[in-house]
Structures are given as structure tokens and as C-alpha cells.
PDB file of C-alpha atoms in Angstrom:
ATOM      1  CA  MET A1274       8.030  -6.399   5.472  1.00 83.00           C
ATOM      2  CA  LYS A1275       4.976  -5.995   7.672  1.00 90.00           C
ATOM      3  CA  ILE A1276       2.679  -4.618   4.954  1.00 94.00           C
ATOM      4  CA  LYS A1277       0.880  -7.060   2.658  1.00 93.00           C
ATOM      5  CA  ILE A1278      -1.451  -6.903  -0.350  1.00 95.00           C
ATOM      6  CA  ASN A1279      -5.029  -5.706   0.452  1.00 94.00           C
ATOM      7  CA  ASP A1280      -3.931  -3.896   3.649  1.00 94.00           C
ATOM      8  CA  LYS A1281      -5.347  -0.416   4.273  1.00 95.00           C
ATOM      9  CA  VAL A1282      -2.490   2.060   4.695  1.00 96.00           C
ATOM     10  CA  LYS A1283      -2.043   5.789   5.302  1.00 96.00           C
ATOM     11  CA  VAL A1284       0.728   7.884   3.728  1.00 96.00           C
ATOM     12  CA  ILE A1285       2.690   9.602   6.521  1.00 95.00           C
ATOM     13  CA  SER A1286       5.173  11.715   4.511  1.00 94.00           C
ATOM     14  CA  GLY A1287       5.705  13.299   1.119  1.00 92.00           C
ATOM     15  CA  LYS A1288       3.394  15.084  -1.310  1.00 92.00           C
ATOM     16  CA  ASN A1289       0.587  12.562  -0.695  1.00 93.00           C
ATOM     17  CA  LYS A1290       0.679  12.866   3.109  1.00 95.00           C
ATOM     18  CA  GLY A1291      -2.641  12.002   4.756  1.00 94.00           C
ATOM     19  CA  LYS A1292      -4.063   9.978   1.871  1.00 95.00           C
ATOM     20  CA  GLU A1293      -5.369   6.486   2.546  1.00 95.00           C
ATOM     21  CA  GLY A1294      -5.752   3.518   0.237  1.00 95.00           C
ATOM     22  CA  LYS A1295      -5.457  -0.201  -0.319  1.00 96.00           C
ATOM     23  CA  VAL A1296      -2.139  -1.847  -1.173  1.00 96.00           C
ATOM     24  CA  ILE A1297      -2.265  -3.242  -4.729  1.00 96.00           C
ATOM     25  CA  GLN A1298       1.286  -4.501  -5.164  1.00 96.00           C
ATOM     26  CA  VAL A1299       4.309  -5.184  -2.951  1.00 96.00           C
ATOM     27  CA  PHE A1300       7.933  -5.164  -4.130  1.00 96.00           C
ATOM     28  CA  GLN A1301       9.703  -7.075  -1.348  1.00 95.00           C
ATOM     29  CA  GLU A1302      13.304  -6.730  -2.604  1.00 95.00           C
ATOM     30  CA  ALA A1303      13.013  -3.002  -3.361  1.00 95.00           C
ATOM     31  CA  GLY A1304      11.065  -2.231  -0.164  1.00 95.00           C
ATOM     32  CA  LYS A1305       8.249  -0.493  -2.047  1.00 97.00           C
ATOM     33  CA  VAL A1306       4.454  -0.713  -2.200  1.00 97.00           C
ATOM     34  CA  VAL A1307       1.869   0.523  -4.700  1.00 97.00           C
ATOM     35  CA  VAL A1308      -1.190   2.120  -3.063  1.00 96.00           C
ATOM     36  CA  GLU A1309      -4.451   2.571  -4.956  1.00 95.00           C
ATOM     37  CA  GLY A1310      -5.101   6.239  -5.854  1.00 92.00           C
ATOM     38  CA  VAL A1311      -1.850   7.534  -4.328  1.00 93.00           C
ATOM     39  CA  ASN A1312       1.303   8.842  -6.085  1.00 93.00           C
ATOM     40  CA  LEU A1313      -0.422   9.105  -9.467  1.00 94.00           C
ATOM     41  CA  ILE A1314       1.823   9.135 -12.542  1.00 95.00           C
ATOM     42  CA  LYS A1315       0.722  10.142 -16.037  1.00 96.00           C
ATOM     43  CA  LYS A1316       1.890   7.845 -18.828  1.00 95.00           C
ATOM     44  CA  ASN A1317       1.644   8.550 -22.571  1.00 95.00           C
ATOM     45  CA  LEU A1318       0.551   5.621 -24.743  1.00 93.00           C
ATOM     46  CA  LYS A1319       1.261   5.621 -28.451  1.00 93.00           C
ATOM     47  CA  PRO A1320      -1.421   4.474 -30.889  1.00 93.00           C
ATOM     48  CA  ARG A1321      -1.074   0.758 -31.694  1.00 90.00           C
ATOM     49  CA  ARG A1322      -2.848   0.721 -35.065  1.00 90.00           C
ATOM     50  CA  GLN A1323      -3.284   3.272 -37.806  1.00 91.00           C
ATOM     51  CA  GLY A1324      -6.292   5.538 -37.220  1.00 90.00           C
ATOM     52  CA  GLU A1325      -6.216   4.906 -33.447  1.00 91.00           C
ATOM     53  CA  LYS A1326      -5.567   7.780 -31.046  1.00 92.00           C
ATOM     54  CA  GLY A1327      -2.896   7.904 -28.370  1.00 92.00           C
ATOM     55  CA  GLN A1328      -3.875   8.198 -24.719  1.00 94.00           C
ATOM     56  CA  ILE A1329      -2.657   9.656 -21.466  1.00 96.00           C
ATOM     57  CA  ILE A1330      -3.386   7.285 -18.582  1.00 95.00           C
ATOM     58  CA  GLU A1331      -2.856   7.681 -14.838  1.00 95.00           C
ATOM     59  CA  LEU A1332      -1.158   4.916 -12.885  1.00 94.00           C
ATOM     60  CA  SER A1333      -0.287   4.581  -9.206  1.00 94.00           C
ATOM     61  CA  GLY A1334       3.480   4.693  -8.708  1.00 95.00           C
ATOM     62  CA  PRO A1335       5.416   2.847  -6.010  1.00 96.00           C
ATOM     63  CA  LEU A1336       6.162   4.384  -2.599  1.00 95.00           C
ATOM     64  CA  THR A1337       8.815   3.311  -0.141  1.00 96.00           C
ATOM     65  CA  VAL A1338       7.509   1.338   2.828  1.00 95.00           C
ATOM     66  CA  ALA A1339       8.871   3.986   5.216  1.00 94.00           C
ATOM     67  CA  LYS A1340       6.356   6.508   3.835  1.00 95.00           C
ATOM     68  CA  VAL A1341       3.269   4.415   4.650  1.00 95.00           C
ATOM     69  CA  SER A1342       1.772   3.223   7.909  1.00 95.00           C
ATOM     70  CA  LEU A1343      -0.649   0.354   8.447  1.00 95.00           C
ATOM     71  CA  LEU A1344      -4.229   1.239   9.447  1.00 94.00           C
ATOM     72  CA  CYS A1345      -5.637  -0.913  12.244  1.00 93.00           C
ATOM     73  CA  PRO A1346      -9.057  -2.328  11.263  1.00 89.00           C
ATOM     74  CA  LYS A1347     -10.214  -2.301  14.918  1.00 91.00           C
ATOM     75  CA  CYS A1348      -9.165   1.151  16.201  1.00 88.00           C
ATOM     76  CA  GLY A1349      -8.766   2.865  12.795  1.00 89.00           C
ATOM     77  CA  ARG A1350      -5.454   4.536  13.645  1.00 91.00           C
ATOM     78  CA  ALA A1351      -2.152   4.450  11.751  1.00 93.00           C
ATOM     79  CA  VAL A1352      -0.024   2.012  13.755  1.00 92.00           C
ATOM     80  CA  ARG A1353       3.173   0.042  13.702  1.00 91.00           C
ATOM     81  CA  ALA A1354       2.564  -3.676  13.440  1.00 91.00           C
ATOM     82  CA  GLY A1355       4.005  -6.156  15.884  1.00 93.00           C
ATOM     83  CA  TYR A1356       4.067  -9.940  15.895  1.00 93.00           C
ATOM     84  CA  LYS A1357       2.669 -12.438  18.366  1.00 93.00           C
ATOM     85  CA  LEU A1358       2.545 -16.230  18.335  1.00 93.00           C
ATOM     86  CA  GLU A1359      -0.882 -17.781  18.723  1.00 90.00           C
ATOM     87  CA  ALA A1360      -1.097 -21.577  18.672  1.00 90.00           C
ATOM     88  CA  GLY A1361       2.271 -21.722  16.881  1.00 91.00           C
ATOM     89  CA  ILE A1362       1.156 -19.309  14.141  1.00 92.00           C
ATOM     90  CA  LYS A1363       2.879 -15.923  13.778  1.00 92.00           C
ATOM     91  CA  LYS A1364       0.237 -13.159  13.511  1.00 93.00           C
ATOM     92  CA  ARG A1365       0.420  -9.384  13.206  1.00 93.00           C
ATOM     93  CA  ILE A1366      -0.963  -7.262  16.052  1.00 93.00           C
ATOM     94  CA  CYS A1367      -1.756  -3.582  16.504  1.00 92.00           C
ATOM     95  CA  ARG A1368       0.753  -1.962  18.860  1.00 91.00           C
ATOM     96  CA  LYS A1369      -1.876   0.457  20.215  1.00 91.00           C
ATOM     97  CA  CYS A1370      -5.005  -1.651  20.844  1.00 91.00           C
ATOM     98  CA  HIS A1371      -3.231  -5.089  20.947  1.00 90.00           C
ATOM     99  CA  GLU A1372      -5.806  -6.691  18.606  1.00 91.00           C
ATOM    100  CA  PHE A1373      -4.913  -9.111  15.817  1.00 91.00           C
ATOM    101  CA  ILE A1374      -4.762  -7.537  12.332  1.00 88.00           C
ATOM    102  CA  ASP A1375      -4.909 -10.777  10.318  1.00 76.00           C
TER     103      ASP A1375
END
């Protein structure tokens, strides 16, 4: 998977198309990512103790990796990431401006 935690991504399909955010969590085996402020889900919480009120909280749900695209920090466009070896270290590059992402 070419998307990592703390990457800026843009949603390219679905109900949240066009939204941008930072990747909070990555599920490698499932091929999903959780993006901050995107795909919000409401969850009902029961009261834990007597006299306490229940709550409705909003959480960011997971999206498939195919629905998000990496944002290049240099050119600011949604791009596909490529790989290049530099001094024996594999690094991600932007396919449009050919600058290193990492």
C-alpha cells in the first residue's frame, strides 16, 4: 500500500468526493484507510453509570484505498505514487512533478 499514516489524501469517488484530510489509521490487510473528517459515522453510546446521559458521537469510518488519492506536498495535486531507489533506500515519488514525497 502506497498510502501511510499522516499523508494528506483527497477522496476521488463516493459521497465524500473532493474532500481532503490526513490519514489517521491504515488497515493493511483489509486495504482500507481512515481519513480525518471524512466518511463520518454517528455512534450511540449508552450511559455507563446511573444518572449519566447517553451520547451520540461522530467517528470517521474507513474508506477503501481505491477511493483516495495521495496529495503531493510539492505540486499540491492528487497523484499516483511511484517508487525510486536513492542510495539504496526505496522512496515514494510524485508521478507528475517527479519530486520525493517522503
